[in-house]
DNA sequence: GACGCTCCTGCTCATCTGAGCGGTTGGCCG
DNA sequence: CGGCCAACCGCTCAGATGAGCAGGAGCGTC
């Protein structure tokens, strides 16, 4: 881009006046041409040069929390339905999660309609979304997975679904069961429970869902933390990179059937994929590989994150 | 202007993306509509709202010395051919004058063509212009008035014309005579001098001129300072407000025939008015009334000034 | 002085764009 | 349940606009 404008001060003043009339006063080029006794072509060329030399500067964006540019780039780059990047520091995980929860809650409030059926995965970010939610179209709310008790004792799995349903005013389909049980037989028995079966029956009608995204590594996925050492190593050998609502993904984004599957209570990859929009709410830059896997799998079609993770996602792959 | 944009984050991200495509990537609204699967009307409305809410901000101007906005406003407000407002502090008169001189020199270099005949009045600002001039079309240069010796001894009147002519490469029409002589007879005699007559003969062909603007008050016009107390009072009674190259003006901008006229050696109001463009280079806010008079008289059709005087001119009358 | 070169200008024509209009939807009240 | 209001949407059509072109001025070279 050329810096200094061509011509002397008179030219400059003229160009600036024309630009003001055009960009700020909204006059047409023809009007301006008449006013300044120029041809409309001349006016067009003056305006072009004003843009090219930087005399006219156009900025897009709010001083607000949402980084609109990153959001747009992310959306384009990965072909997402929605993407919200919150510009917030990532040093305090707690407040970061709250911010993302609030942003995702806003997004839900905006894009969920009465025709939707909302599914909720189980993760701390989903809890944060529920905590921040204030309004929602009257839609049914469906629990997508069992819950694992968290080390910090903040086990709100079922409450999350109920809370959200209370806000929406729609029916709540929830159940009391862990995500991971000790053996396949227990899992089968649980799935037959009326409460569980009732929720599972709703999976096929769910249109929008919110899920967390975990990475197959210590402290980056509650499933990982709940698994045995043996299973951890086995899945790692199988190439598991990410975990989305109990669905395992390779780095390339392929779903992986695993031995763990038959011990888990929750939505399947196929069911997840059938939902029109699945919004992931990941945080922490170290999760970038997992998020990339989730995006590649196209299981996740919406994203609410923070700037550092968004940048990490954009700067490779 | 509405602040916060309508809608939630998704709407916001969409609007920002559309705005980026339109304003920064230069795509047409129709292209954008196809890309985002919207109607072109929807795109137009999104863009409108983006402008209205301040999501898209357009700024005009350089970080440079020239205040383009003030220049344009001044030009419009008073119907000037040219106007250059230099954004420079006005506390140090000397450097202020140098800056204005440089700006006016740039302007001359730009707008003077080989077809022009350049006239120069006598004032410190004109000297400053000459000092800063580096290039000029090959045009004749004509001295418009006699010179008064200044208290500071910096009497460069004749040299100014010669210097400028040297830069332009055209002929110089100058003469050695004061602007104000003790009696009408001396003035008549001087005007008959070949050197003087030769310059005067050029007045009618002068197309562009540079002049200072004086105010009829102590230290604000060299003519005032050179006049007798009696004359000062007499002219003030007559309503003299400004003095432009020895031509007297009322506050309303009417030219005033005065007793002083027949003692002066210089261009007449009619001759001045016949010139296509007369550029005044006034400085110092206290001169605002005189400048306003000069503008109203339409004797002066171009202006090179500093911001504080420009603002003073715009904030009344 | 002839030539080629570049820059600048304004034109034509196909396309793009804005103002205003009417139809539809959804919410709200009588 | 019907009717009203407001918001939103996409259409028409006249007017605005851009891409590309041709003519001409200025300029350096031979």
Coordinates of C-alpha atoms in Angstrom, one line a residue, chain A residues 73-81 292 295-296 298 300 303 310 313-314 316-317:
Chain A
X73 CA -11.8 -16.3 10.4
X74 CA -12.4 -19.4 12.5
X75 CA -15.9 -19.8 11.0
X76 CA -14.6 -19.5 7.5
X77 CA -11.5 -21.6 8.0
X78 CA -13.4 -24.6 9.4
X79 CA -16.7 -24.0 7.8
X80 CA -18.5 -23.6 11.1
X81 CA -22.2 -22.6 11.5
X292 CA -8.6 -29.5 15.7
X295 CA -13.4 -29.8 14.0
X296 CA -11.9 -32.1 11.4
X298 CA -17.2 -32.4 11.7
X300 CA -18.6 -30.2 16.2
X303 CA -17.2 -23.1 18.6
X310 CA -8.5 -19.6 18.4
X313 CA -6.2 -23.3 15.8
X314 CA -5.6 -20.9 13.0
X316 CA -1.5 -24.4 11.5
X317 CA -3.3 -27.4 10.1

